[in-house]
Short mmCIF file of C-alpha atoms in Angstrom, two decimals:
data_model
loop_
_atom_site.label_atom_id
_atom_site.label_comp_id
_atom_site.label_asym_id
_atom_site.label_seq_id
_atom_site.Cartn_x
_atom_site.Cartn_y
_atom_site.Cartn_z
CA UNK L 1 1.96 32.49 -5.26
CA UNK L 2 -1.72 32.98 -6.09
CA UNK L 3 -1.05 31.90 -9.69
CA UNK L 4 0.83 28.84 -8.50
CA UNK L 5 -2.02 27.89 -6.18
CA UNK L 6 -4.54 28.36 -8.98
CA UNK L 7 -2.45 26.21 -11.32
CA UNK L 8 -2.11 23.46 -8.71
CA UNK L 9 -5.84 23.57 -7.98
CA UNK L 10 -6.54 23.15 -11.68
CA UNK L 11 -4.43 20.05 -12.18
CA UNK L 12 -4.23 18.48 -8.71
CA UNK L 13 -6.99 17.50 -6.25
CA UNK L 14 -7.18 19.16 -2.83
CA UNK L 15 -4.59 17.72 -0.46
CA UNK L 16 -2.40 16.20 -3.17
CA UNK L 17 0.54 18.55 -2.52
CA UNK L 18 0.45 17.97 1.24
CA UNK L 19 0.28 14.21 0.71
CA UNK L 20 3.13 14.34 -1.79
CA UNK L 21 5.38 16.36 0.54
CA UNK L 22 4.73 14.08 3.50
CA UNK L 23 5.13 11.03 1.29
CA UNK L 24 8.54 12.32 0.26
CA UNK L 25 9.39 12.84 3.93
CA UNK L 26 8.27 9.29 4.65
CA UNK L 27 10.53 7.91 1.96
CA UNK L 28 13.39 10.05 3.21
CA UNK L 29 12.90 8.38 6.60
CA UNK L 30 12.73 5.04 4.78
CA UNK L 31 15.97 5.85 2.99
CA UNK L 32 17.65 6.53 6.32
CA UNK L 33 16.30 3.18 7.51
CA UNK L 34 17.61 1.35 4.42
CA UNK L 35 21.01 3.04 4.66
CA UNK L 36 21.34 1.97 8.28
CA UNK L 37 20.28 -1.56 7.34
CA UNK L 38 22.74 -1.69 4.43
CA UNK L 39 25.69 -0.45 6.46
CA UNK L 40 24.84 -2.53 9.52
CA UNK L 41 23.82 -5.85 7.99
CA UNK L 42 24.73 -5.68 4.26
CA UNK L 43 22.73 -7.64 1.68
CA UNK L 44 23.23 -10.88 3.58
CA UNK L 45 21.40 -13.66 5.42
CA UNK L 46 20.34 -11.63 8.47
CA UNK L 47 18.57 -9.00 6.41
CA UNK L 48 17.12 -11.68 4.14
CA UNK L 49 15.53 -13.28 7.21
CA UNK L 50 14.20 -9.92 8.40
CA UNK L 51 12.61 -9.14 5.03
CA UNK L 52 11.17 -12.66 4.72
CA UNK L 53 9.64 -12.43 8.22
CA UNK L 54 7.45 -9.54 7.06
CA UNK L 55 5.78 -11.47 4.25
CA UNK L 56 3.00 -13.41 6.02
CA UNK L 57 2.10 -10.77 8.65
CA UNK L 58 1.75 -8.23 5.84
CA UNK L 59 -0.26 -10.70 3.78
CA UNK L 60 -2.68 -11.32 6.66
CA UNK L 61 -3.04 -7.59 7.25
CA UNK L 62 -3.65 -6.88 3.57
CA UNK L 63 -6.19 -9.66 3.11
CA UNK L 64 -8.19 -9.27 6.31
CA UNK L 65 -8.00 -5.52 6.95
CA UNK L 66 -6.50 -3.35 4.21
CA UNK L 67 -8.62 -5.00 1.51
CA UNK L 68 -11.79 -4.46 3.49
CA UNK L 69 -11.11 -0.77 4.04
CA UNK L 70 -9.19 0.69 1.11
CA UNK L 71 -11.89 0.06 -1.47
CA UNK L 72 -15.38 0.33 0.08
CA UNK L 73 -14.97 2.29 3.32
CA UNK L 74 -14.69 5.85 1.96
CA UNK L 75 -17.50 5.49 -0.64
CA UNK L 76 -19.87 3.82 1.85
CA UNK L 77 -19.04 6.24 4.69
CA UNK L 78 -19.37 9.26 2.36
CA UNK L 79 -22.75 8.15 1.03
CA UNK L 80 -24.03 7.30 4.51
CA UNK L 81 -22.91 10.60 6.00
CA UNK L 82 -24.97 12.53 3.41
CA UNK L 83 -28.18 10.96 4.74
CA UNK L 84 -27.54 10.00 8.38
CA UNK L 85 -24.50 11.37 10.22
CA UNK L 86 -25.22 9.36 13.38
CA UNK L 87 -25.38 6.12 11.41
CA UNK L 88 -22.08 7.02 9.71
CA UNK L 89 -20.45 7.35 13.14
CA UNK L 90 -21.82 3.98 14.28
CA UNK L 91 -20.62 2.42 11.04
CA UNK L 92 -17.06 3.76 11.44
CA UNK L 93 -16.82 2.67 15.08
CA UNK L 94 -18.12 -0.81 14.25
CA UNK L 95 -15.58 -1.24 11.45
CA UNK L 96 -12.76 -0.15 13.79
CA UNK L 97 -13.80 -2.73 16.39
CA UNK L 98 -14.17 -5.53 13.86
CA UNK L 99 -10.74 -5.07 12.28
CA UNK L 100 -9.00 -5.15 15.67
CA UNK L 101 -10.80 -8.37 16.62
CA UNK L 102 -10.17 -10.05 13.29
CA UNK L 103 -6.48 -9.15 13.18
CA UNK L 104 -5.94 -10.23 16.77
CA UNK L 105 -7.34 -13.68 16.02
CA UNK L 106 -5.35 -13.99 12.80
CA UNK L 107 -2.08 -13.09 14.54
CA UNK L 108 -2.69 -15.74 17.18
CA UNK L 109 -3.29 -18.37 14.49
CA UNK L 110 -0.09 -17.41 12.68
CA UNK L 111 1.84 -17.61 15.94
CA UNK L 112 0.68 -21.19 16.45
CA UNK L 113 1.53 -22.10 12.85
CA UNK L 114 4.90 -20.30 12.74
CA UNK L 115 7.13 -23.41 12.17
CA UNK L 116 5.00 -24.49 9.23
CA UNK L 117 5.63 -21.19 7.43
CA UNK L 118 9.36 -21.77 6.92
CA UNK L 119 9.00 -24.09 3.92
CA UNK L 120 6.54 -21.71 2.27
CA UNK L 121 8.41 -18.45 2.79
CA UNK L 122 12.09 -19.38 2.86
CA UNK L 123 12.78 -22.79 1.30
CA UNK L 124 16.33 -21.77 0.39
CA UNK L 125 17.44 -20.68 3.89
CA UNK L 126 19.93 -22.78 5.83
CA UNK L 127 19.13 -24.10 9.33
CA UNK L 128 20.57 -21.09 11.17
CA UNK L 129 18.71 -18.58 9.05
CA UNK L 130 15.46 -20.54 9.41
CA UNK L 131 15.68 -20.20 13.20
CA UNK L 132 16.46 -16.53 12.84
CA UNK L 133 13.45 -16.12 10.55
CA UNK L 134 11.16 -17.81 13.11
CA UNK L 135 12.29 -15.53 15.95
CA UNK L 136 11.73 -12.45 13.82
CA UNK L 137 8.40 -13.74 12.50
CA UNK L 138 6.94 -14.31 15.96
CA UNK L 139 7.84 -10.81 17.10
CA UNK L 140 6.50 -9.25 13.89
CA UNK L 141 3.02 -10.62 14.63
CA UNK L 142 2.44 -7.77 17.07
CA UNK L 143 2.57 -5.18 14.29
CA UNK L 144 -0.51 -6.25 12.24
CA UNK L 145 -2.80 -5.67 15.23
CA UNK L 146 -1.48 -2.13 15.71
CA UNK L 147 -1.65 -1.45 11.99
CA UNK L 148 -5.22 -2.77 11.74
CA UNK L 149 -6.46 -0.12 14.17
CA UNK L 150 -4.33 2.55 12.49
CA UNK L 151 -5.58 1.70 8.99
CA UNK L 152 -9.21 1.92 10.14
CA UNK L 153 -8.58 5.34 11.67
CA UNK L 154 -6.73 6.37 8.53
CA UNK L 155 -9.73 5.66 6.32
CA UNK L 156 -11.89 7.90 8.51
CA UNK L 157 -9.28 10.65 8.25
CA UNK L 158 -9.14 10.31 4.45
CA UNK L 159 -12.93 10.46 4.15
CA UNK L 160 -12.85 13.71 6.16
CA UNK L 161 -9.84 14.94 4.16
CA UNK L 162 -7.67 15.20 7.27
CA UNK L 163 -4.54 14.27 5.38
CA UNK L 164 -1.92 15.59 7.82
CA UNK L 165 -2.23 12.95 10.59
CA UNK L 166 -2.93 10.32 7.94
CA UNK L 167 0.35 10.95 6.11
CA UNK L 168 2.49 11.57 9.21
CA UNK L 169 1.93 8.00 10.41
CA UNK L 170 4.31 6.26 7.92
CA UNK L 171 7.06 8.71 8.86
CA UNK L 172 6.73 7.76 12.51
CA UNK L 173 6.84 4.08 11.60
CA UNK L 174 10.25 4.50 9.96
CA UNK L 175 11.42 6.61 12.90
CA UNK L 176 10.61 3.73 15.21
CA UNK L 177 12.53 1.21 13.10
CA UNK L 178 15.57 3.46 12.89
CA UNK L 179 15.55 4.15 16.63
CA UNK L 180 15.24 0.47 17.50
CA UNK L 181 18.05 -0.54 15.14
CA UNK L 182 20.49 2.17 16.22
CA UNK L 183 19.86 1.89 19.96
CA UNK L 184 19.54 -1.89 20.30
CA UNK L 185 21.70 -3.43 17.55
CA UNK L 186 24.75 -4.01 19.74
CA UNK L 187 22.65 -6.09 22.17
CA UNK L 188 20.05 -7.71 19.91
CA UNK L 189 21.53 -7.90 16.42
CA UNK L 190 18.88 -8.13 13.69
CA UNK L 191 16.18 -8.49 16.39
CA UNK L 192 16.74 -4.79 17.11
CA UNK L 193 15.18 -3.95 13.73
CA UNK L 194 12.14 -6.09 14.58
CA UNK L 195 11.74 -4.38 17.97
CA UNK L 196 11.97 -1.07 16.13
CA UNK L 197 9.21 -2.20 13.77
CA UNK L 198 6.91 -2.82 16.75
CA UNK L 199 7.76 0.60 18.19
CA UNK L 200 7.16 2.18 14.79
CA UNK L 201 3.76 0.51 14.43
CA UNK L 202 2.76 1.90 17.83
CA UNK L 203 3.84 5.39 16.74
CA UNK L 204 1.94 4.93 13.46
CA UNK L 205 -1.24 4.29 15.43
CA UNK L 206 -0.53 7.03 17.97
CA UNK L 207 -0.32 9.80 15.37
CA UNK L 208 -3.69 8.85 13.93
CA UNK L 209 -5.27 8.60 17.37
CA UNK L 210 -4.22 12.21 17.95
CA UNK L 211 -5.64 13.16 14.54
CA UNK L 212 -8.99 11.61 15.47
CA UNK L 213 -9.40 14.04 18.37
CA UNK L 214 -10.75 16.62 15.89
CA UNK L 215 -12.74 14.13 13.86
CA UNK L 216 -16.53 14.00 13.67
CA UNK L 217 -16.26 10.34 14.71
CA UNK L 218 -15.72 9.88 18.48
CA UNK L 219 -12.90 7.44 19.22
CA UNK L 220 -14.61 4.45 20.84
CA UNK L 221 -15.26 0.75 20.22
CA UNK L 222 -18.73 -0.39 19.17
CA UNK L 223 -20.35 -3.41 17.54
CA UNK L 224 -23.56 -2.54 15.70
CA UNK L 225 -23.89 -5.49 13.35
CA UNK L 226 -27.45 -4.59 12.29
CA UNK L 227 -26.43 -1.53 10.28
CA UNK L 228 -27.52 -1.82 6.61
CA UNK L 229 -24.37 0.09 5.64
CA UNK L 230 -22.26 -2.62 7.23
CA UNK L 231 -23.89 -5.23 5.01
CA UNK L 232 -23.20 -3.05 1.96
CA UNK L 233 -19.61 -2.64 3.13
CA UNK L 234 -19.16 -6.41 3.52
CA UNK L 235 -20.72 -7.06 0.11
CA UNK L 236 -18.22 -4.73 -1.53
CA UNK L 237 -15.36 -6.02 0.60
CA UNK L 238 -15.55 -9.66 -0.52
CA UNK L 239 -14.45 -9.13 -4.15
CA UNK L 240 -11.66 -6.81 -3.00
CA UNK L 241 -10.47 -9.42 -0.52
CA UNK L 242 -10.09 -11.86 -3.40
CA UNK L 243 -7.69 -9.53 -5.20
CA UNK L 244 -5.90 -7.91 -2.25
CA UNK L 245 -3.61 -10.91 -1.62
CA UNK L 246 -2.28 -10.62 -5.14
CA UNK L 247 0.38 -7.99 -4.40
CA UNK L 248 1.66 -9.71 -1.23
CA UNK L 249 1.53 -13.05 -3.04
CA UNK L 250 3.47 -11.50 -5.89
CA UNK L 251 6.29 -10.55 -3.53
CA UNK L 252 6.00 -13.88 -1.74
CA UNK L 253 6.57 -15.44 -5.16
CA UNK L 254 9.49 -13.08 -5.79
CA UNK L 255 10.98 -13.91 -2.38
CA UNK L 256 10.67 -17.62 -3.12
CA UNK L 257 12.46 -17.16 -6.45
CA UNK L 258 15.13 -14.88 -4.97
CA UNK L 259 16.03 -17.31 -2.16
CA UNK L 260 17.08 -19.83 -4.84
CA UNK L 261 19.46 -17.33 -6.47
CA UNK L 262 22.68 -15.77 -5.16
CA UNK L 263 22.85 -14.78 -1.47
CA UNK L 264 21.57 -11.26 -1.00
CA UNK L 265 19.08 -11.43 -3.88
CA UNK L 266 16.11 -11.03 -1.51
CA UNK L 267 17.61 -7.87 -0.05
CA UNK L 268 18.59 -6.44 -3.45
CA UNK L 269 15.01 -6.85 -4.68
CA UNK L 270 13.68 -5.33 -1.46
CA UNK L 271 16.00 -2.30 -1.63
CA UNK L 272 15.27 -1.71 -5.33
CA UNK L 273 11.52 -2.06 -4.83
CA UNK L 274 11.68 0.53 -2.03
CA UNK L 275 13.33 3.05 -4.37
CA UNK L 276 10.95 2.24 -7.24
CA UNK L 277 7.95 2.83 -5.03
CA UNK L 278 9.02 6.41 -4.20
CA UNK L 279 7.79 8.07 -7.42
CA UNK L 280 4.77 5.75 -7.45
CA UNK L 281 3.77 6.94 -3.99
CA UNK L 282 4.80 10.55 -4.57
CA UNK L 283 2.74 10.97 -7.74
CA UNK L 284 0.38 8.02 -8.10
CA UNK L 285 -0.71 7.39 -4.52
CA UNK L 286 -0.76 11.05 -3.44
CA UNK L 287 -2.85 12.28 -6.36
CA UNK L 288 -5.25 9.32 -6.42
CA UNK L 289 -5.71 9.31 -2.64
CA UNK L 290 -6.42 13.05 -2.59
CA UNK L 291 -8.92 12.58 -5.43
CA UNK L 292 -10.65 9.58 -3.81
CA UNK L 293 -12.96 11.49 -1.39
CA UNK L 294 -13.93 13.91 -4.16
CA UNK L 295 -14.62 11.06 -6.58
CA UNK L 296 -16.72 9.25 -3.97
CA UNK L 297 -18.64 12.43 -3.13
CA UNK L 298 -19.25 13.24 -6.81
CA UNK L 299 -20.58 9.75 -7.45
CA UNK L 300 -22.78 9.85 -4.32
CA UNK L 301 -24.17 13.24 -5.40
CA UNK L 302 -24.83 11.96 -8.95
CA UNK L 303 -22.43 14.63 -10.30
CA UNK L 304 -21.03 12.56 -13.14
CA UNK L 305 -19.49 15.46 -15.03
CA UNK L 306 -17.32 16.33 -12.02
CA UNK L 307 -16.40 12.68 -11.61
CA UNK L 308 -15.18 12.32 -15.20
CA UNK L 309 -13.29 15.62 -15.07
CA UNK L 310 -11.51 14.60 -11.87
CA UNK L 311 -10.46 11.24 -13.33
CA UNK L 312 -9.13 12.74 -16.56
CA UNK L 313 -7.25 15.58 -14.90
CA UNK L 314 -5.66 13.31 -12.30
CA UNK L 315 -4.72 10.71 -14.92
CA UNK L 316 -3.00 13.32 -17.08
CA UNK L 317 -1.04 14.70 -14.13
CA UNK L 318 0.07 11.25 -12.95
CA UNK L 319 1.15 10.18 -16.43
CA UNK L 320 3.36 13.21 -17.06
CA UNK L 321 5.06 13.05 -13.68
CA UNK L 322 5.45 9.26 -13.57
CA UNK L 323 7.00 8.90 -17.03
CA UNK L 324 9.56 11.60 -16.25
CA UNK L 325 10.33 9.93 -12.91
CA UNK L 326 10.78 6.51 -14.52
CA UNK L 327 13.30 7.82 -17.03
CA UNK L 328 15.22 9.66 -14.33
CA UNK L 329 15.23 6.63 -12.03
CA UNK L 330 16.62 4.33 -14.72
CA UNK L 331 19.39 6.76 -15.62
CA UNK L 332 20.63 7.54 -12.12
CA UNK L 333 20.10 4.08 -10.56
CA UNK L 334 23.83 3.14 -10.30
CA UNK L 335 24.85 6.50 -8.82
CA UNK L 336 21.86 6.52 -6.46
CA UNK L 337 22.58 3.09 -5.03
CA UNK L 338 26.31 3.82 -4.72
CA UNK L 339 25.77 7.10 -2.88
CA UNK L 340 22.81 6.15 -0.71
CA UNK L 341 23.54 2.52 0.15
CA UNK L 342 27.15 1.82 -0.80
CA UNK L 343 29.83 1.38 1.84
CA UNK L 344 30.36 -0.72 4.94
CA UNK L 345 29.02 -4.23 4.50
CA UNK L 346 27.24 -3.20 1.26
CA UNK L 347 30.06 -3.89 -1.23
CA UNK L 348 30.52 -3.10 -4.93
CA UNK L 349 28.79 -6.27 -6.10
CA UNK L 350 25.77 -5.47 -3.91
CA UNK L 351 25.68 -2.00 -5.49
CA UNK L 352 25.89 -3.39 -9.04
CA UNK L 353 23.14 -5.97 -8.61
CA UNK L 354 20.77 -3.65 -6.73
CA UNK L 355 21.24 -0.86 -9.30
CA UNK L 356 20.47 -3.24 -12.16
CA UNK L 357 17.32 -4.46 -10.42
CA UNK L 358 16.23 -0.87 -9.76
CA UNK L 359 16.73 0.15 -13.41
CA UNK L 360 14.48 -2.72 -14.47
CA UNK L 361 11.88 -1.86 -11.82
CA UNK L 362 11.70 1.68 -13.25
CA UNK L 363 9.83 0.29 -16.26
CA UNK L 364 6.83 -0.33 -14.00
CA UNK L 365 6.63 3.18 -12.51
CA UNK L 366 4.09 4.79 -14.91
CA UNK L 367 1.80 1.74 -14.88
CA UNK L 368 2.08 1.29 -11.12
CA UNK L 369 1.30 4.97 -10.47
CA UNK L 370 -1.71 5.09 -12.81
CA UNK L 371 -3.01 1.83 -11.34
CA UNK L 372 -3.80 3.55 -8.05
CA UNK L 373 -6.07 6.04 -9.81
CA UNK L 374 -7.84 3.53 -12.04
CA UNK L 375 -8.54 1.27 -9.08
CA UNK L 376 -9.82 4.07 -6.84
CA UNK L 377 -11.92 5.41 -9.67
CA UNK L 378 -13.70 2.06 -9.90
CA UNK L 379 -14.00 1.80 -6.10
CA UNK L 380 -15.62 5.24 -5.93
CA UNK L 381 -18.45 3.90 -8.10
CA UNK L 382 -19.02 1.05 -5.59
CA UNK L 383 -17.49 -1.34 -8.10
CA UNK L 384 -15.08 -3.88 -6.63
CA UNK L 385 -15.55 -6.75 -9.08
CA UNK L 386 -13.82 -5.41 -12.17
CA UNK L 387 -10.54 -4.49 -10.41
CA UNK L 388 -10.35 -8.11 -9.22
CA UNK L 389 -10.45 -9.40 -12.78
CA UNK L 390 -7.74 -6.98 -13.89
CA UNK L 391 -5.52 -7.86 -10.92
CA UNK L 392 -5.84 -11.59 -11.55
CA UNK L 393 -4.84 -11.12 -15.18
CA UNK L 394 -1.84 -9.01 -14.14
CA UNK L 395 -0.72 -11.57 -11.57
CA UNK L 396 -0.86 -14.37 -14.13
CA UNK L 397 1.30 -12.37 -16.54
CA UNK L 398 3.77 -11.57 -13.74
CA UNK L 399 4.26 -15.23 -12.80
CA UNK L 400 4.58 -16.45 -16.39
CA UNK L 401 6.99 -13.68 -17.39
CA UNK L 402 9.19 -14.11 -14.30
CA UNK L 403 9.47 -17.87 -14.68
CA UNK L 404 10.24 -17.51 -18.38
CA UNK L 405 13.02 -14.99 -17.71
CA UNK L 406 14.66 -16.33 -14.54
CA UNK L 407 16.93 -18.71 -16.46
CA UNK L 408 18.26 -16.18 -18.98
CA UNK L 409 18.53 -13.06 -16.79
CA UNK L 410 18.48 -14.31 -13.17
CA UNK L 411 17.35 -11.79 -10.56
CA UNK L 412 16.36 -9.26 -13.26
CA UNK L 413 13.45 -11.57 -14.12
CA UNK L 414 11.71 -10.30 -10.97
CA UNK L 415 11.43 -6.58 -11.87
CA UNK L 416 10.79 -7.37 -15.55
CA UNK L 417 7.99 -9.78 -14.66
CA UNK L 418 6.57 -7.18 -12.28
CA UNK L 419 6.58 -4.51 -15.00
CA UNK L 420 4.77 -6.78 -17.46
CA UNK L 421 2.07 -7.77 -14.97
CA UNK L 422 1.56 -4.21 -13.75
CA UNK L 423 1.12 -2.92 -17.31
CA UNK L 424 -1.57 -5.52 -18.01
CA UNK L 425 -3.43 -4.85 -14.74
CA UNK L 426 -3.45 -1.07 -15.11
CA UNK L 427 -4.35 -1.21 -18.78
CA UNK L 428 -7.37 -3.39 -18.09
CA UNK L 429 -8.49 -1.21 -15.17
CA UNK L 430 -8.20 1.88 -17.34
CA UNK L 431 -10.32 0.35 -20.09
CA UNK L 432 -12.96 -0.74 -17.56
CA UNK L 433 -13.07 2.71 -15.96
CA UNK L 434 -13.38 4.39 -19.35
CA UNK L 435 -16.26 2.10 -20.24
CA UNK L 436 -17.86 2.80 -16.86
CA UNK L 437 -17.71 6.56 -17.47
CA UNK L 438 -18.86 6.21 -21.09
CA UNK L 439 -21.83 3.99 -20.18
CA UNK L 440 -22.81 6.38 -17.40
CA UNK L 441 -22.57 9.38 -19.71
CA UNK L 442 -25.08 7.66 -22.01
CA UNK L 443 -27.53 6.94 -19.17
CA UNK L 444 -30.65 9.14 -18.74
CA UNK L 445 -29.95 12.40 -16.90
CA UNK L 446 -30.21 12.17 -13.14
CA UNK L 447 -29.92 8.39 -13.06
CA UNK L 448 -26.83 6.44 -12.19
CA UNK L 449 -25.83 3.25 -13.93
CA UNK L 450 -26.04 0.43 -11.35
CA UNK L 451 -22.66 -0.69 -10.10
CA UNK L 452 -21.97 -4.38 -10.79
CA UNK L 453 -19.90 -4.88 -7.66
#
C-alpha cells in the first residue's frame, strides 16, 4: 500500500484519487437517472422538452457565475490569502453575495422572457411540446440561483483543498432528480423530473454548506466593493465571461440542429454526451481540478519549476488514461447502451442511434480531458485572455464541421463536429501554455513574466 501511495503521489496531484472516485459515484448516480428517464419516457418528445428546458438556465449560470469563478477565483484567493487572510475572507464573502444577487436578477428576467425563448431553443417542436417546454423552463429557473451559491462555496472549498464536500454535491443533485422522478411521475409526468432537479439543486447547495462549517471562511453575506482583489477578480473575469458561453452555445446549436432531425435526436445526443463525459470528468476534470490549487500556489510563490513539473506530470497522466478510455468507449458503445438504457420505451432503434452517436463522441475524449488541464494551467498564471482565443477558434471549427456533415451523416455530424472543435481548442491552449512556461523559464531568476490577461 505504501508503494501504491508513493506511485500515485508521483503521478497524480493531491486529492485526484478522491475526486475521481466521487466523480465515478456521481456518474453512477447519473446513469441511474438516465436509465430511469429512458425507461419512463423513452427518447421522445417529453424528454426532448425536458432537455431543451435546461439550455438557457444553464447558459445564464455559466455566463454570469461559473465563468466568473472557475478561472480567477482560486488564483486570486490563493494569492490574497498569502498576504492578508482577513482580506481573503472578505473577498470570498463578497463574491458569494454578488453571485446570488446577479443570478436572482437573471432568473427573473428569463422568467419574463420565457415565451420568446421557444423559437430560439426549440424551433422544431410542435405546439404541444412547446407548451410543455415552457412549463418546464419556468420551473427550472429556480435551480440557477441555488447553483450560483453552491458554485461560489465550491470554489472556496477547492482553494482550501476540501474536496470531499465539493465532490459530494453532484451526487446529491442526481439523487434529487431520481427521487423526484420516481416518487412524482405518476402524478406529474415529465414535470416530476423538473421538481426533482430543484430538489437536487437544493441538496447540492446543502452539502457544500455543511462542508463550509470547517472552512477558514465564515459563512455569511457581505458586500465589500472597495477590495482591490475584487477589482483584480473582475478584470480577470471579463475575458473568461466572453468564452464561457461557448460550450452552452455549442450545445444550444446542437439542440437546434437535432430538433430538425428525427424525433428523439435531442435525447440521443444528450444520453451519448453524458456517457462521453464520464472518462473526461474521471480523468481530465479530477486531475486538473486537484492540480489547480497547487498550480495557483506555485505561481503565487514564484516557484516556476514546481509549476512546470505539475503541468507535465498531470498532462502525461491524463493523456494515457484518456486515450485508453476513448478506445474502450468506442468499442463497447453498442453493448453499453443496450445494457444500461435499452428496454421499456427505449427501443432497438433508440439503442442503435444512441450507440452510434456515443462511438463518434469518443473521438473527443482525449482532447476534452486535456483541455481542462491546459485551461486551468493558463488560469493559474492569471491569464484569461488566451483561453478565450482558443475557445473561439474551436467553436468556429465545431459549427463549420457540423453544418458540413449534417447532410451526409445526419445526427452523427454533431459528435464529429464536437470532436473537431475540441481538438483545435485544446491544441491551441496547449501551445499557448507551453509558450507561457518556456517564456517564463527564460525570464530572470526570481521574476515572473507579466500575465497578459
